[in-house]
Coordinates of C-alpha atoms in Angstrom, one line a residue:
X1 CA -49.6 16.5 -45.1
X2 CA -50.6 17.3 -41.5
X3 CA -52.0 13.8 -41.0
X4 CA -48.6 12.4 -42.1
X5 CA -46.8 14.7 -39.6
X6 CA -49.1 13.6 -36.8
X7 CA -48.4 9.9 -37.7
X8 CA -44.7 10.6 -37.7
X9 CA -44.6 12.4 -34.4
X10 CA -47.2 10.1 -32.7
X11 CA -47.0 6.6 -34.2
X12 CA -48.5 5.1 -31.0
X13 CA -50.9 6.6 -28.5
X14 CA -51.5 10.3 -28.7
X15 CA -52.2 12.2 -25.5
X16 CA -53.6 15.7 -26.3
X17 CA -53.7 19.0 -24.5
X18 CA -55.3 22.1 -26.0
X19 CA -55.1 25.4 -24.3
X20 CA -52.9 28.4 -23.7
X21 CA -49.4 27.5 -22.5
X22 CA -49.5 29.4 -19.2
X23 CA -48.4 28.4 -15.7
X24 CA -52.0 28.0 -14.3
X25 CA -52.8 25.5 -17.1
X26 CA -49.9 23.4 -15.7
X27 CA -48.5 22.0 -18.9
X28 CA -45.3 21.4 -16.9
X29 CA -47.3 18.9 -14.8
X30 CA -48.4 17.1 -18.0
X31 CA -44.8 17.0 -19.2
X32 CA -43.7 15.4 -15.9
X33 CA -46.6 13.0 -16.1
X34 CA -45.6 12.1 -19.7
X35 CA -42.1 11.4 -18.5
X36 CA -43.5 8.9 -15.9
X37 CA -46.0 7.4 -18.4
X38 CA -43.3 6.7 -21.0
X39 CA -40.8 5.5 -18.4
X40 CA -43.1 3.0 -16.8
X41 CA -46.2 2.3 -19.0
X42 CA -46.2 3.5 -22.6
X43 CA -42.7 4.1 -24.0
X44 CA -44.0 5.2 -27.4
X45 CA -46.8 7.5 -26.3
X46 CA -46.7 11.1 -27.6
X47 CA -47.8 14.2 -25.7
X48 CA -49.1 16.9 -28.1
X49 CA -49.6 20.4 -26.6
X50 CA -51.7 22.7 -28.8
X51 CA -51.8 26.3 -28.0
X52 CA -50.3 29.7 -28.0
X53 CA -47.3 30.3 -25.8
X54 CA -48.4 33.5 -24.1
X55 CA -45.4 33.8 -21.7
X56 CA -42.1 33.5 -23.6
X57 CA -40.0 32.8 -20.5
X58 CA -42.4 30.1 -19.3
X59 CA -42.5 28.5 -22.7
X60 CA -38.7 28.5 -22.9
X61 CA -38.6 26.8 -19.5
X62 CA -41.1 24.2 -20.8
X63 CA -38.8 23.5 -23.7
X64 CA -35.8 23.2 -21.4
X65 CA -37.8 20.8 -19.1
X66 CA -38.6 18.6 -22.1
X67 CA -34.9 18.6 -23.2
X68 CA -33.7 17.8 -19.7
X69 CA -36.1 14.8 -19.4
X70 CA -35.1 13.7 -23.0
X71 CA -38.7 13.4 -24.2
X72 CA -38.6 13.1 -28.0
X73 CA -42.3 12.5 -28.2
X74 CA -43.5 15.9 -26.8
X75 CA -44.7 18.1 -29.5
X76 CA -45.6 21.8 -29.1
X77 CA -47.7 22.6 -32.2
X78 CA -48.4 26.3 -31.5
X79 CA -51.9 27.4 -32.4
X80 CA -53.6 25.4 -35.2
X81 CA -56.3 26.1 -37.7
X82 CA -59.6 24.2 -37.1
X83 CA -59.0 21.4 -39.7
X84 CA -55.7 20.5 -38.1
X85 CA -57.0 20.7 -34.6
X86 CA -59.9 18.4 -35.7
X87 CA -57.4 15.9 -37.1
X88 CA -55.7 15.8 -33.7
X89 CA -59.0 15.2 -31.9
X90 CA -59.8 12.4 -34.3
X91 CA -56.4 10.8 -33.7
X92 CA -56.2 11.4 -29.9
X93 CA -56.4 8.5 -27.5
X94 CA -56.8 10.6 -24.3
X95 CA -57.4 14.4 -23.7
X96 CA -55.7 15.8 -20.7
X97 CA -55.8 19.0 -18.8
X98 CA -54.0 19.7 -15.5
X99 CA -55.3 23.3 -15.2
X100 CA -55.3 24.7 -11.6
X101 CA -58.3 26.9 -12.3
X102 CA -60.5 26.8 -15.3
X103 CA -63.6 28.3 -16.7
X104 CA -65.9 26.4 -19.1
X105 CA -63.0 24.7 -20.9
X106 CA -64.1 24.4 -24.5
X107 CA -61.3 22.0 -25.5
X108 CA -62.6 19.5 -23.0
X109 CA -66.1 19.6 -24.6
X110 CA -64.5 19.4 -28.1
X111 CA -62.6 16.2 -27.0
X112 CA -65.8 14.7 -25.6
X113 CA -67.6 15.5 -28.9
X114 CA -64.9 13.6 -30.7
X115 CA -65.3 10.5 -28.4
X116 CA -61.9 11.1 -26.7
X117 CA -61.7 10.0 -23.1
X118 CA -60.8 12.9 -20.8
X119 CA -58.5 13.0 -17.8
X120 CA -58.6 16.3 -16.0
X121 CA -58.0 18.0 -12.7
X122 CA -61.0 18.5 -10.4
X123 CA -60.6 22.3 -10.4
X124 CA -62.5 25.4 -11.3
X125 CA -65.5 24.8 -13.5
X126 CA -64.1 21.5 -15.0
X127 CA -66.4 19.3 -12.9
X128 CA -69.5 21.2 -14.0
X129 CA -68.4 21.1 -17.6
X130 CA -67.4 17.4 -17.6
X131 CA -70.2 16.1 -15.5
X132 CA -69.7 12.4 -15.1
X133 CA -68.1 12.0 -18.5
X134 CA -64.4 12.4 -17.4
X135 CA -61.9 11.0 -15.0
X136 CA -61.4 13.9 -12.6
X137 CA -58.4 14.0 -10.3
X138 CA -58.5 16.1 -7.1
X139 CA -55.1 17.6 -6.3
X140 CA -53.4 15.6 -9.0
X141 CA -49.6 15.5 -9.3
X142 CA -47.6 14.1 -12.1
X143 CA -47.5 10.5 -10.8
X144 CA -51.3 10.5 -10.4
X145 CA -51.8 11.9 -13.9
X146 CA -49.4 9.3 -15.3
X147 CA -51.3 6.5 -13.7
X148 CA -54.7 7.9 -14.7
X149 CA -53.6 8.3 -18.3
X150 CA -52.2 4.8 -18.4
X151 CA -55.6 3.5 -17.0
X152 CA -57.6 5.5 -19.5
X153 CA -55.5 4.1 -22.4
X154 CA -56.1 0.5 -21.3
X155 CA -59.5 0.7 -19.6
X156 CA -62.3 -1.6 -20.8
X157 CA -64.5 1.4 -20.0
X158 CA -63.0 3.4 -22.9
X159 CA -66.2 2.8 -25.0
X160 CA -68.5 3.9 -22.2
X161 CA -66.3 7.0 -21.5
X162 CA -66.7 7.9 -25.2
X163 CA -70.5 7.4 -25.1
X164 CA -70.8 9.5 -21.9
X165 CA -68.5 12.2 -23.4
X166 CA -70.6 12.5 -26.6
X167 CA -73.8 12.7 -24.5
X168 CA -72.3 15.4 -22.3
X169 CA -71.0 17.4 -25.3
X170 CA -74.6 17.2 -26.8
X171 CA -76.1 18.4 -23.5
X172 CA -73.7 21.5 -23.6
X173 CA -74.4 22.3 -27.3
X174 CA -76.0 25.7 -28.0
X175 CA -79.2 24.1 -29.2
X176 CA -79.6 22.4 -25.8
X177 CA -78.3 25.2 -23.6
X178 CA -80.1 28.2 -25.2
X179 CA -83.7 27.3 -24.3
X180 CA -82.6 26.6 -20.6
X181 CA -80.7 29.8 -20.4
X182 CA -83.6 31.9 -21.8
X183 CA -86.1 30.2 -19.4
X184 CA -83.7 31.0 -16.5
X185 CA -83.4 34.6 -17.5
X186 CA -87.2 34.9 -17.9
X187 CA -87.9 33.2 -14.6
X188 CA -85.6 35.7 -12.9
X189 CA -87.1 38.6 -14.8
X190 CA -83.9 39.4 -16.6
X191 CA -85.7 39.1 -20.0
X192 CA -89.2 40.1 -20.9

């Protein structure tokens, strides 16, 4: 049933954001980019925003922005259980995040593990998390994001981006990170 809903709401390309719907995550910038993307490049593309709206007034403003721009293919799903989120990752054509400051960014790694090309801001810890496996945009505005998403949807490098993303996700897996972390802690005498 959820797969049918995804197909109905996103019959063409699916652009995916996963994260809290808060101002510093800049979903408003993604909505503005989606407006430009659908106006000039991909009229049937859908923007799916998965996450909990933590600030009711901001979330209401996002809804008003979508209505003002007349964007019928913007879908706020709210929080989703893991099987439904996995369905969106499987179906996504591009993962995007415009966050102004970010920690590790687990959704970015989840997208890479699902072979989804990533377009993200070059902010916070995103460069360290993504490595060379994402298209990182310094100081990106909506127009830059729209162009980058359009490029990622059509790029002949999509396959290479997927391979690099999967490799990066494996490098960040607990089985790979734990031995390096333990060695670091022992080297600095923080563990016996």
